[in-house]
XYZ file of C-alpha atoms in Angstrom:
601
model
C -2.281 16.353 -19.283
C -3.164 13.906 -21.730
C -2.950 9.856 -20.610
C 0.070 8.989 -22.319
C 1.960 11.357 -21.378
C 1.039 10.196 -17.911
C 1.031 6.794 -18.116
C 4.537 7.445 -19.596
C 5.850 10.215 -16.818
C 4.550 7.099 -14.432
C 6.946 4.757 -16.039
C 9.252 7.191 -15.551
C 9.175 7.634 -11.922
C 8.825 3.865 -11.709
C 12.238 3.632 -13.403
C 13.555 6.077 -11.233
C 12.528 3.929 -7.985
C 14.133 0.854 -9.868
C 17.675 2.262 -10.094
C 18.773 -0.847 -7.983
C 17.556 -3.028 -10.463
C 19.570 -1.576 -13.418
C 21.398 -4.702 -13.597
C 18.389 -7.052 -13.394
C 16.432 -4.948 -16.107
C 19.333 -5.086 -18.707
C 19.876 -8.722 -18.213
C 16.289 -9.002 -18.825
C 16.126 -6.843 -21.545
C 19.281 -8.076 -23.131
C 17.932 -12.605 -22.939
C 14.385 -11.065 -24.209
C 16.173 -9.412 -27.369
C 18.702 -12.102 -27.921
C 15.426 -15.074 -27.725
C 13.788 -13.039 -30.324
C 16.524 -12.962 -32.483
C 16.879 -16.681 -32.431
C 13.102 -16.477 -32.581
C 13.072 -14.744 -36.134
C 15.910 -16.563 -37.530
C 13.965 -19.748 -38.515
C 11.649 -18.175 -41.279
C 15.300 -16.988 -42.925
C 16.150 -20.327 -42.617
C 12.661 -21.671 -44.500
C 14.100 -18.954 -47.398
C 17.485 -20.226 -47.675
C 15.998 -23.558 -47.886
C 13.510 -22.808 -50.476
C 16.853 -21.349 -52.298
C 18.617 -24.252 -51.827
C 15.709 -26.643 -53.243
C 15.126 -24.393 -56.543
C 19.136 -23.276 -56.989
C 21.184 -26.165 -55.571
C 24.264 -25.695 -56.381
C 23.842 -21.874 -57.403
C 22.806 -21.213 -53.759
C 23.064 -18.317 -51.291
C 24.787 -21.678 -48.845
C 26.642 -22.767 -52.193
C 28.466 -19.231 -52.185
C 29.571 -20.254 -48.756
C 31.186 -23.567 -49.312
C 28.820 -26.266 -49.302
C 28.616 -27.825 -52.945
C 25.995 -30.459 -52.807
C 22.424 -30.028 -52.035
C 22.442 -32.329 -49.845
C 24.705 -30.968 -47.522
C 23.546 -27.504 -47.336
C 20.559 -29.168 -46.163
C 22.577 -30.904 -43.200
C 24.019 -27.665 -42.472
C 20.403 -26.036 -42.445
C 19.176 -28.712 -40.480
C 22.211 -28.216 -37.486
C 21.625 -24.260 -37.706
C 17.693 -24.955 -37.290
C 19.101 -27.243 -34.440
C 20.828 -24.696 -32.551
C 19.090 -21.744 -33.006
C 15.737 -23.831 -31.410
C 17.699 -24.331 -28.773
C 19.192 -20.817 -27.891
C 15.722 -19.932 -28.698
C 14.525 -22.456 -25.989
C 17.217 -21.631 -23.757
C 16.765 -17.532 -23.693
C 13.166 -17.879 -23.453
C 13.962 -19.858 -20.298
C 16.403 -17.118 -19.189
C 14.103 -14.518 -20.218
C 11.394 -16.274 -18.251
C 13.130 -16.427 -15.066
C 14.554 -12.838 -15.154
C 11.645 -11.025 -15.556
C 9.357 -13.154 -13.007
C 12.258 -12.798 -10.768
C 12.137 -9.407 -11.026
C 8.348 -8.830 -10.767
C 8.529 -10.440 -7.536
C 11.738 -8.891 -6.108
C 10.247 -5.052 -7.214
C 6.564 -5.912 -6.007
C 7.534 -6.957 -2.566
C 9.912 -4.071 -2.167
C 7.263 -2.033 -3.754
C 4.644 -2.902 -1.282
C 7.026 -3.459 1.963
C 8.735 0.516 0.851
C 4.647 1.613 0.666
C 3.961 -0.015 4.103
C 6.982 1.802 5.773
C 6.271 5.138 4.734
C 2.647 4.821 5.320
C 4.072 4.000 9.202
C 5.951 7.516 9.108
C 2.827 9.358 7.939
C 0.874 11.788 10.315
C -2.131 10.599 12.160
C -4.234 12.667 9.758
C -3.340 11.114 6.771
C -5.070 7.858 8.204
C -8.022 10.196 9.585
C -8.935 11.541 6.443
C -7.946 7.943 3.583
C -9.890 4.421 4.063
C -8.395 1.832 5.183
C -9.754 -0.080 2.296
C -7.983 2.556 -0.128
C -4.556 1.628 1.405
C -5.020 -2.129 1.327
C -5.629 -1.966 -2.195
C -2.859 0.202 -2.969
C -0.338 -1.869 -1.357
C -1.930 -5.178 -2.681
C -3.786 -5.138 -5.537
C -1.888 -2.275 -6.910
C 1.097 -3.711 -6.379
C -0.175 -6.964 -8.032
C -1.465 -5.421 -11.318
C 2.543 -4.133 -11.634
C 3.635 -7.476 -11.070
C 1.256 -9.088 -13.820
C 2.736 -6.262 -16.329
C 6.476 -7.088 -15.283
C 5.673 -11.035 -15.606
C 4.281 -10.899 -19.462
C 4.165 -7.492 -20.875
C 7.335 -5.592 -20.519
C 9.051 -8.699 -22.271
C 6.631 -8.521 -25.150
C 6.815 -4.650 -25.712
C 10.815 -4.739 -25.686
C 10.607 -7.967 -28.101
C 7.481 -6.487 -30.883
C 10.769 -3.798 -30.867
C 13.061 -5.576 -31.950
C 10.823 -7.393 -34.386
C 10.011 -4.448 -36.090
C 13.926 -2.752 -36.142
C 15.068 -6.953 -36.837
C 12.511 -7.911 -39.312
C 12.845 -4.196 -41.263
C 16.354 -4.639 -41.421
C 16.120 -8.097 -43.777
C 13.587 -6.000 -45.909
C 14.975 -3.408 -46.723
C 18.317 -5.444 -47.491
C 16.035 -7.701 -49.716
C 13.843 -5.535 -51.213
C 13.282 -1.848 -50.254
C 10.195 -2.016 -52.381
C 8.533 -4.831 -50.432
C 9.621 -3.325 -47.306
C 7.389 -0.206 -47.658
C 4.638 -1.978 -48.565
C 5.399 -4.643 -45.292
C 5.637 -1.443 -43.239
C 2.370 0.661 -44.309
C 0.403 -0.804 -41.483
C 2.677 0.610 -38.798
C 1.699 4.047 -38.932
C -1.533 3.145 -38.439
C -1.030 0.566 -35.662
C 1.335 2.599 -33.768
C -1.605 5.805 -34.419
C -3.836 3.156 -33.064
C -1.871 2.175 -29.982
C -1.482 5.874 -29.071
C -5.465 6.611 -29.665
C -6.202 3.277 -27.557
C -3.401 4.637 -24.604
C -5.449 7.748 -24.209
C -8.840 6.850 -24.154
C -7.893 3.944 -21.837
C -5.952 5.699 -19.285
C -8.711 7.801 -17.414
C -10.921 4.691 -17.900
C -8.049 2.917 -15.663
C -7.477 5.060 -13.334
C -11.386 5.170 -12.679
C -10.997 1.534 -12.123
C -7.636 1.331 -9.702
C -10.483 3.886 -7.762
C -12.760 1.334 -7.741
C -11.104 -1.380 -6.645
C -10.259 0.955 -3.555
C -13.990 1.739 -2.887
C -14.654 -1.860 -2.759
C -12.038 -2.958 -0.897
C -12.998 -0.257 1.777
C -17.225 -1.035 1.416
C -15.574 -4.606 2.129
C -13.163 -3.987 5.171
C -15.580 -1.468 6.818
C -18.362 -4.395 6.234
C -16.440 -7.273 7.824
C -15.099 -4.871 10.727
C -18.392 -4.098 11.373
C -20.230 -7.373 10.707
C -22.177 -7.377 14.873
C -23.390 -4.078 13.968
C -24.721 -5.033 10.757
C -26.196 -8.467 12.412
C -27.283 -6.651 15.379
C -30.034 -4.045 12.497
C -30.745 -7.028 10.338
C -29.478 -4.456 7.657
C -27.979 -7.804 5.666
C -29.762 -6.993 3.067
C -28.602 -3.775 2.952
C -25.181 -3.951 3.481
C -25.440 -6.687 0.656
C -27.383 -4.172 -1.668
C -24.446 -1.617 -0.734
C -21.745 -3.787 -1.940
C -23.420 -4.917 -4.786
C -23.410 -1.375 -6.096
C -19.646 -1.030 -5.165
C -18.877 -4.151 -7.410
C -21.109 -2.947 -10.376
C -19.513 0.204 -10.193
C -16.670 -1.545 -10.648
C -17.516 -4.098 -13.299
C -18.831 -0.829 -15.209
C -15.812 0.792 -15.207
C -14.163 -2.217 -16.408
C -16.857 -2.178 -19.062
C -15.775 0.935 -20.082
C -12.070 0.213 -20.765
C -12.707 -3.538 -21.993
C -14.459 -1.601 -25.327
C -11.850 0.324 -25.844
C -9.339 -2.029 -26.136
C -11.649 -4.941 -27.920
C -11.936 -2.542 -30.505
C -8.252 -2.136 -31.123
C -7.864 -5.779 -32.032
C -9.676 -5.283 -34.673
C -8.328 -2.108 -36.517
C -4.846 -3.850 -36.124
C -6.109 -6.820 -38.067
C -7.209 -4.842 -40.663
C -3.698 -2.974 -41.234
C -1.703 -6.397 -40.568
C -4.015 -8.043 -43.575
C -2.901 -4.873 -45.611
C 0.920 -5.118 -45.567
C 0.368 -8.698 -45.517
C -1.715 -8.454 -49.013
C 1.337 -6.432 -50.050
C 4.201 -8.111 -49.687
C 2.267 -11.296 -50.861
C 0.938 -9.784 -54.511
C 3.580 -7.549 -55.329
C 6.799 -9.786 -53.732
C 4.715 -12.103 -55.984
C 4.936 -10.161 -59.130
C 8.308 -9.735 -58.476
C 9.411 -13.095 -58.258
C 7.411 -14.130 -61.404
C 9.537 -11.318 -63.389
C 12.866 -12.366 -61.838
C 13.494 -9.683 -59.992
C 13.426 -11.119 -56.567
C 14.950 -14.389 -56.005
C 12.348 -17.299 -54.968
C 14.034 -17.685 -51.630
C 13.927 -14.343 -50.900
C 10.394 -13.939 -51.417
C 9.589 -16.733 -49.404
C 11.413 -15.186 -46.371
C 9.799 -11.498 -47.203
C 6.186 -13.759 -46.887
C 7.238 -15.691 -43.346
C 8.901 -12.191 -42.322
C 5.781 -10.414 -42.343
C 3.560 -12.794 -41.131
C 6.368 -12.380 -38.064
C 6.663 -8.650 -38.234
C 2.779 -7.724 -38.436
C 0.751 -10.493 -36.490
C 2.351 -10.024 -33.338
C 0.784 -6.260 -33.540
C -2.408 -7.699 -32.631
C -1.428 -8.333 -29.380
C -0.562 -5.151 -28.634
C -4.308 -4.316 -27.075
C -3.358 -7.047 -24.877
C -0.061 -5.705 -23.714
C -1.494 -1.671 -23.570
C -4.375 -2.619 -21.767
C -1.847 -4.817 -18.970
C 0.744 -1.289 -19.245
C -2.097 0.885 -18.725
C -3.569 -0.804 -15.632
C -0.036 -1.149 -14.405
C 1.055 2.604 -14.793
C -2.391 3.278 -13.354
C -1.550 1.530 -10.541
C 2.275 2.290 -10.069
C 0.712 6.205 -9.936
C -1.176 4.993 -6.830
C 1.707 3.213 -5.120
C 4.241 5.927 -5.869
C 2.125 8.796 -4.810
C 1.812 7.041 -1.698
C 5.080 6.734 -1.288
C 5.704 10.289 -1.952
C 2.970 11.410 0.622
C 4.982 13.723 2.405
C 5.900 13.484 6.143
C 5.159 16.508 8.639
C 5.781 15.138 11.692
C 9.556 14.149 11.427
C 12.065 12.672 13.453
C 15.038 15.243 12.681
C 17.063 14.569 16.123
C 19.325 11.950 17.044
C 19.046 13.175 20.930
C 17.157 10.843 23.000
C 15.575 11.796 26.049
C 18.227 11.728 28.968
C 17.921 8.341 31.012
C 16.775 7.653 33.071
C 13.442 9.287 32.200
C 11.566 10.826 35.281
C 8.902 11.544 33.620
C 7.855 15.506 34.341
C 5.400 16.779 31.648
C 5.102 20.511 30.704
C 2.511 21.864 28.236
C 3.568 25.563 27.770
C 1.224 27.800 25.806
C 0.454 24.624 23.347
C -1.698 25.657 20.580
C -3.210 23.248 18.005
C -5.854 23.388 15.247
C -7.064 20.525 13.064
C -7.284 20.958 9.472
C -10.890 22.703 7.931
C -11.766 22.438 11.489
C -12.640 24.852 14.721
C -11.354 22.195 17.081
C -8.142 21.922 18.893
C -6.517 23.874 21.947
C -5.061 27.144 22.393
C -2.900 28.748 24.902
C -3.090 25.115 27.114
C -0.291 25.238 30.315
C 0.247 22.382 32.229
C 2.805 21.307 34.864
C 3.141 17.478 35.733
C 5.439 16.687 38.193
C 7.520 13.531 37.906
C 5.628 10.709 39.470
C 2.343 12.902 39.885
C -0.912 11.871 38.316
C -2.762 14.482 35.838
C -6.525 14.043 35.327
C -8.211 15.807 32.518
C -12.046 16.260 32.282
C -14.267 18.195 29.804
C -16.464 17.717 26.870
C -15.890 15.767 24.331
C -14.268 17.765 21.539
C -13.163 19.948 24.035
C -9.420 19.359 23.537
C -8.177 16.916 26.153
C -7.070 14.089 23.611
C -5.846 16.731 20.941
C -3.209 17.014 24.471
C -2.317 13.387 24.221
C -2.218 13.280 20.870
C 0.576 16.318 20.712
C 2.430 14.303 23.734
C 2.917 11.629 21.742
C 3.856 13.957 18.366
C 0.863 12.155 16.459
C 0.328 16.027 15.445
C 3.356 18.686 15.889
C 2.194 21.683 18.188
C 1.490 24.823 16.263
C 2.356 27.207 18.891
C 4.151 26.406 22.137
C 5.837 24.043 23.566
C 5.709 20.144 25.012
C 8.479 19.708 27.230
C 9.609 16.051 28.704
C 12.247 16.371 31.616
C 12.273 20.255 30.935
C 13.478 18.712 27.216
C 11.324 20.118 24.131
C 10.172 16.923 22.443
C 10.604 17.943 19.166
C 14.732 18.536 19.827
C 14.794 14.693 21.443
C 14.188 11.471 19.275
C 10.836 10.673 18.160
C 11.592 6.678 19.353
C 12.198 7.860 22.979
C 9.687 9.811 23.439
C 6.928 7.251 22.393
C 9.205 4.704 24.531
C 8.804 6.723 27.509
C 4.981 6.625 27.281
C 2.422 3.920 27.946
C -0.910 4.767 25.937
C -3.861 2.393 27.419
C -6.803 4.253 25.131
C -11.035 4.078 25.202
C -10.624 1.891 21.799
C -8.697 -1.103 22.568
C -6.724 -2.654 19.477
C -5.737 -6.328 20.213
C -3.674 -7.814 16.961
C -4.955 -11.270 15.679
C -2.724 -13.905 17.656
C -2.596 -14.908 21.228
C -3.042 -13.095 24.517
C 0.393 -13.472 25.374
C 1.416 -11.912 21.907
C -0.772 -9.048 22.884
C 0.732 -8.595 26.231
C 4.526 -8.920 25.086
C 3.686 -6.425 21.608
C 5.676 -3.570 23.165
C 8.300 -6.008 24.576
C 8.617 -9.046 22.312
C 11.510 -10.934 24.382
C 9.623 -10.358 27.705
C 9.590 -13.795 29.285
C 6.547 -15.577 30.814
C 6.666 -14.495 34.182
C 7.378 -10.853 33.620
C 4.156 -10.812 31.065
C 2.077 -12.604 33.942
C 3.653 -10.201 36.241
C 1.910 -7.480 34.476
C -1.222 -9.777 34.065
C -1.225 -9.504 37.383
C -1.108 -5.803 37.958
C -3.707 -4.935 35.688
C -5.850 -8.049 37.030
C -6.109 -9.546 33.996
C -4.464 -12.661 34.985
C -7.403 -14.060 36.887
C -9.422 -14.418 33.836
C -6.284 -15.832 31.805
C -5.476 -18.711 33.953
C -9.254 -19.690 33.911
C -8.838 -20.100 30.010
C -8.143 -23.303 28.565
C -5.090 -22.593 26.981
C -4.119 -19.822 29.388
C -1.211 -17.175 27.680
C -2.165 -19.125 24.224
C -5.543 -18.378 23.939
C -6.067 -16.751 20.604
C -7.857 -13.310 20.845
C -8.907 -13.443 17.390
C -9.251 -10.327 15.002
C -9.262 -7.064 17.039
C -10.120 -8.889 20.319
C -13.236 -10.167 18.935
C -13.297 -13.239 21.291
C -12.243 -11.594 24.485
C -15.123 -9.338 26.202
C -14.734 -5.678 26.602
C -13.321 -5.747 29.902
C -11.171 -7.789 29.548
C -9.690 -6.263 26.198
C -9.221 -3.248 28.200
C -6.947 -5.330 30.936
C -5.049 -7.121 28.527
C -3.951 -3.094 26.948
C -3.182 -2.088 30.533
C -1.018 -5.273 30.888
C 0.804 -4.668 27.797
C 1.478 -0.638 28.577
C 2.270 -2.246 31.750
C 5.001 -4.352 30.515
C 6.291 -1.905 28.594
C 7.060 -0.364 32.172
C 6.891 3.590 30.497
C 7.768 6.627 33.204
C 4.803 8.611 31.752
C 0.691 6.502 31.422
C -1.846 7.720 29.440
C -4.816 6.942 30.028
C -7.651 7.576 27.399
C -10.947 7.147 28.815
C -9.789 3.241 29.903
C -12.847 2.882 32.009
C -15.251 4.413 30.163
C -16.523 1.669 28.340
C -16.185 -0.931 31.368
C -18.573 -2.677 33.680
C -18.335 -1.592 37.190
C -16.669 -4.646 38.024
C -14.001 -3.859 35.893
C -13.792 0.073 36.294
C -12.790 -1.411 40.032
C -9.978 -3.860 39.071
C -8.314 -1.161 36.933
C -8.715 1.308 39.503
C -6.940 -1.148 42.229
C -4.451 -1.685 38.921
C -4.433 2.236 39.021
C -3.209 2.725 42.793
C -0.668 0.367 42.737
C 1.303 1.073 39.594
C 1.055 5.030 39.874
C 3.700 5.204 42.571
C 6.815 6.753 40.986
C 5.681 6.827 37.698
C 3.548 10.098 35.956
C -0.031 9.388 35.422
C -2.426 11.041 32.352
C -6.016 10.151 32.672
C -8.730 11.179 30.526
C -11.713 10.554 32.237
C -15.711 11.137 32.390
C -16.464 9.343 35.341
C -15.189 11.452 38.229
C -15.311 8.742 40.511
C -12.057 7.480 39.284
C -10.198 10.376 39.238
C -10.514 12.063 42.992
C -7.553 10.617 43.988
C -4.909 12.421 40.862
C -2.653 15.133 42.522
C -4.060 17.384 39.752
C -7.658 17.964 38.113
C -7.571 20.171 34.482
C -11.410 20.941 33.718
C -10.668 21.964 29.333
C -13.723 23.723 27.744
C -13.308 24.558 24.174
C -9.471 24.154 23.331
C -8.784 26.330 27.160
C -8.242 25.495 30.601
C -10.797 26.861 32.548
C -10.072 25.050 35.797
C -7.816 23.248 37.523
C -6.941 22.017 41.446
C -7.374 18.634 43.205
C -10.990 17.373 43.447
C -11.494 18.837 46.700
C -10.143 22.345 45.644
C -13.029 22.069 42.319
C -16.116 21.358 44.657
C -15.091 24.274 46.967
C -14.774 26.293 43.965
C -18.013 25.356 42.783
C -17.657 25.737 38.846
C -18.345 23.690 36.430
C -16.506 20.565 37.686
C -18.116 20.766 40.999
C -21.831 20.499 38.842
C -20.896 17.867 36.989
C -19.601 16.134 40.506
C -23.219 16.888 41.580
C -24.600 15.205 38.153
C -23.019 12.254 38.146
C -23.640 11.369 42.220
C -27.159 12.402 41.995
C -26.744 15.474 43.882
C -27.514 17.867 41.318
C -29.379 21.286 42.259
C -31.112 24.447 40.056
C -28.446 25.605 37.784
C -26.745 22.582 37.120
C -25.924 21.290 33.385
C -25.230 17.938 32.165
C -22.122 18.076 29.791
C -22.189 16.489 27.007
C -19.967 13.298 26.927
């Protein structure tokens, strides 16, 4: 597909998404034609002037009632009055419109983009940057708003310059008019030439504006790391190649369209040199009025010079089509986990889990579960041990519909969660996982994000229960304390009891538990555990764990090996069994003996 037709089928779909703008765009459209109207009317004013000066009395304004010389020039002077004012005045119009609506369809743009990308599938965010996205939604959306602000008005108004300005030349002088409009051809050939070469060039650099917003993000996320190898200099090195790949591509396209300016100065001095020799020659031989050939001289100094700016405003429609294919196609990204029942889950929720048969396999990859069954009673606590890859957060992550089953069923109440609402069933769980996200703000932000009108002694309340609160009161400013980005001022411990408090708060029927204490000190593993005993009364516990210690006490022990259940019982059932949970018991307390193997965690 060649890059105009592209960049054009992009336009397209971008006028598609703006149907609710129809009104704004033709009230944009209509102020930018009407201001260069009044914008072209002052050179035909300069050549009824000039005919006034050499005719007087015989002029074009004489034919229309105004005897004396001196007042056609009074009436002159009040139409050069008001049409520098509507000029003036649609230009402001014009101005506002268009800026108006570059700000109105970026913010939609981006906050439409930012929605959807919420409704997308965990894997969509597994396998895309986070850097990639940021600069789709921002810079992306940006580069469209730049376009909308300057370069749409200037395309619409170079038409009607041409259709305006050929119009008085061919009423003139259909001679001069062909000569004035020679150049075109060639300009428009030009424009077309400059579109496709530029287009691939643009895309390449909307691409690399993503890889270095992502070498950037990933760098920043990971600055302690980076510190922690002195690989500075590295990092630094890194980036620097990121940006010159991006100044390169840049490169690439700013060549292209520098050399278009050029070419269309060339064909502009062409028609120019026309109109001016022969219009000439025909005013010497009387056959064109003196007047006239004054305007036909202004005209296409009006009709051809804006044509050079064209680069300018192709280069600014390229990089925005470019970019609206970006924000679009995200937008478009389809959905596969959807939310196609209105049900809820009855209430209240008690909270019984079923995994019947549940099969699952992630994309280009061995990994997953088959065949998994699973019966959680209501108010009954689940552990699940294994490997790691083995399948036990592929479970959670099918509980929670971040993936649909592929075979199977997940049933909440005996209820299949895919025939209940997708809201309530992520409202009836509380996820506290291994990797702790804490959003920039305060600790009592964090606490209250699943219940934002939670009041102060409810979110110490669950402080409390997850023993957080001890540390928090100790704190100079207590529930205000910023946490800063991701946490990055609170310690890992106590990042991990501030996302208990907040599942906590949330007060869910079903807990999930993602390796929470595997990260901890032992002084922590103990307050969550004591957090653990007290709030699993009545309420249905998941825990992924790898320390066994803090699992002896769940009503129910699954041992998953490679996507299967291969064990299951409470802890005292496993040792007696002597399998592979019962070896790993011995690993991990020091009581190993010949035969045992350490799984890999």
């Amino acid at each position: 597909m060649s890059s105009n037709t592209s960049s054009f089928q992009a336009l397209g779909r971008l006028l598609r998404y703006a149907r609710g703008y129809r009104r704004q765009i033709i009230a944009a459209t209509t102020f930018s034609i009407i201001n260069k109207l009044f914008d072209i009317a002052p050179e035909l004013l300069i050549g009824v002037a000039i005919d006034v000066v050499v005719n007087k009395e015989e002029s074009f304004v004489a034919a229309i009632g105004f005897t004396s010389a001196e007042e056609q020039i009074v009436v002159l002077g009040v139409l050069t009055f008001f049409i520098w004012a509507g000029e003036s005045l649609f230009e402001y119009l014009f101005q506002v419109a268009w800026r108006n609506l570059a700000q109105r369809l970026q913010a939609d743009l981006r906050q439409d983009a930012y929605e959807h990308a919420q409704r997308l599938d965990m894997h969509f965010f597994e396998s895309r940057s986070s850097g990639q996205l940021v600069a789709t939604m921002n810079d992306d959306v940006n580069q469209l708003e730049r376009f909308l602000d300057g370069g749409a008005n200037a395309i619409i108004q170079v038409a009607v310059t041409i259709l305006a300005v050929g119009a008085v030349f061919f009423v003139i002088s259909p001679t001069v008019a062909a000569l004035a409009f020679t150049p075109i051809p060639v300009i428009i050939w030009g424009a077309f030439y400059f579109q496709r070469k530029a287009g691939p060039l643009y895309a390449d650099v909307r691409d690399k504006v993503g890889d270095l917003s992502s070498r950037l993000a990933n760098n920043l996320g990971g600055i302690a790391t980076i510190k922690s190898f002195t690989a500075e200099k590295r990092e630094a090195e890194r980036l620097r190649e990121s940006s010159d790949a991006y100044v390169a591509a840049n490169q690439h396209a700013i060549r292209i369209s520098s050399a278009f300016i050029p070419l269309i100065r060339m064909a502009v001095l062409v028609g120019f040199l026309g109109t001016f020799t022969v219009g000439g020659m025909m005013a010497l031989n009387g056959d064109l009025n003196v007047g006239a050939y004054g305007v036909l001289v202004f005209l296409t100094q009006r009709l051809l010079w804006p044509l050079t700016g064209m680069a300018q405003v192709i280069d600014l429609f390229e990089r925005a089509m470019a970019s609206t294919r970006r924000i679009l196609d995200l937008i478009a990204e389809p959905v596969h986990v959807r939310d196609q029942a209105n049900q809820p889950l009855a209430q209240p929720v008690q909270g019984a889990v079923t995994f019947e048969n549940v099969q699952f396999r992630y994309a280009n990859s061995e990994s997953g579960v088959r065949g998994i069954s699973l019966d959680i009673t209501a108010g009954h606590t689940l552990a699940l041990v294994g490997a790691t890859g083995s399948g036990k957060s592929t479970l959670i992550k099918l509980l929670l519909r971040f993936y649909d089953v592929q075979g199977g069923r997940i049933l909440i109440d005996g209820k299949p969660i895919q025939d209940v609402s997708l809201k309530s069933v992520r409202e009836a769980i509380g996820l506290v996982s291994q990797d702790v996200y804490l959003f920039e703000g305060t600790i009592r932000d964090n606490i209250a994000y699943g219940r934002p009108d939670a009041t102060d002694a409810e979110i110490i309340e669950a402080a409390k229960t997850a023993e957080a609160w001890s540390f928090i009161e100790n704190l100079a400013d207590g529930l205000d304390t910023p946490v800063g980005e991701r946490g990055v001022r609170l310690s890992g411990g106590q990042r991990q009891r501030l996302s208990l408090a907040r599942a906590l708060l949330k007060d869910p029927p079903i807990l999930v538990l993602d390796e929470a204490t595997s990260a901890v000190d032992n002084e922590t593993e103990a307050a969550i555990q004591r957090s653990l005993r007290r709030i699993g009364h009545n309420r249905t516990v998941i825990m992924i764990a790898h320390r066994l210690s803090t699992i002896v006490h769940a009503d129910q022990i699954a041992v998953i090996e490679d996507g299967e259940v291969r064990e299951r019982g409470t802890h005292e059932e496993l040792i007696d069994r002597d399998g592979s949970y019962a070896a790993q018991w011995r690993v991990q307390t020091g009581a190993m003996k010949e035969g045992d193997q350490v799984v890999a965690k």
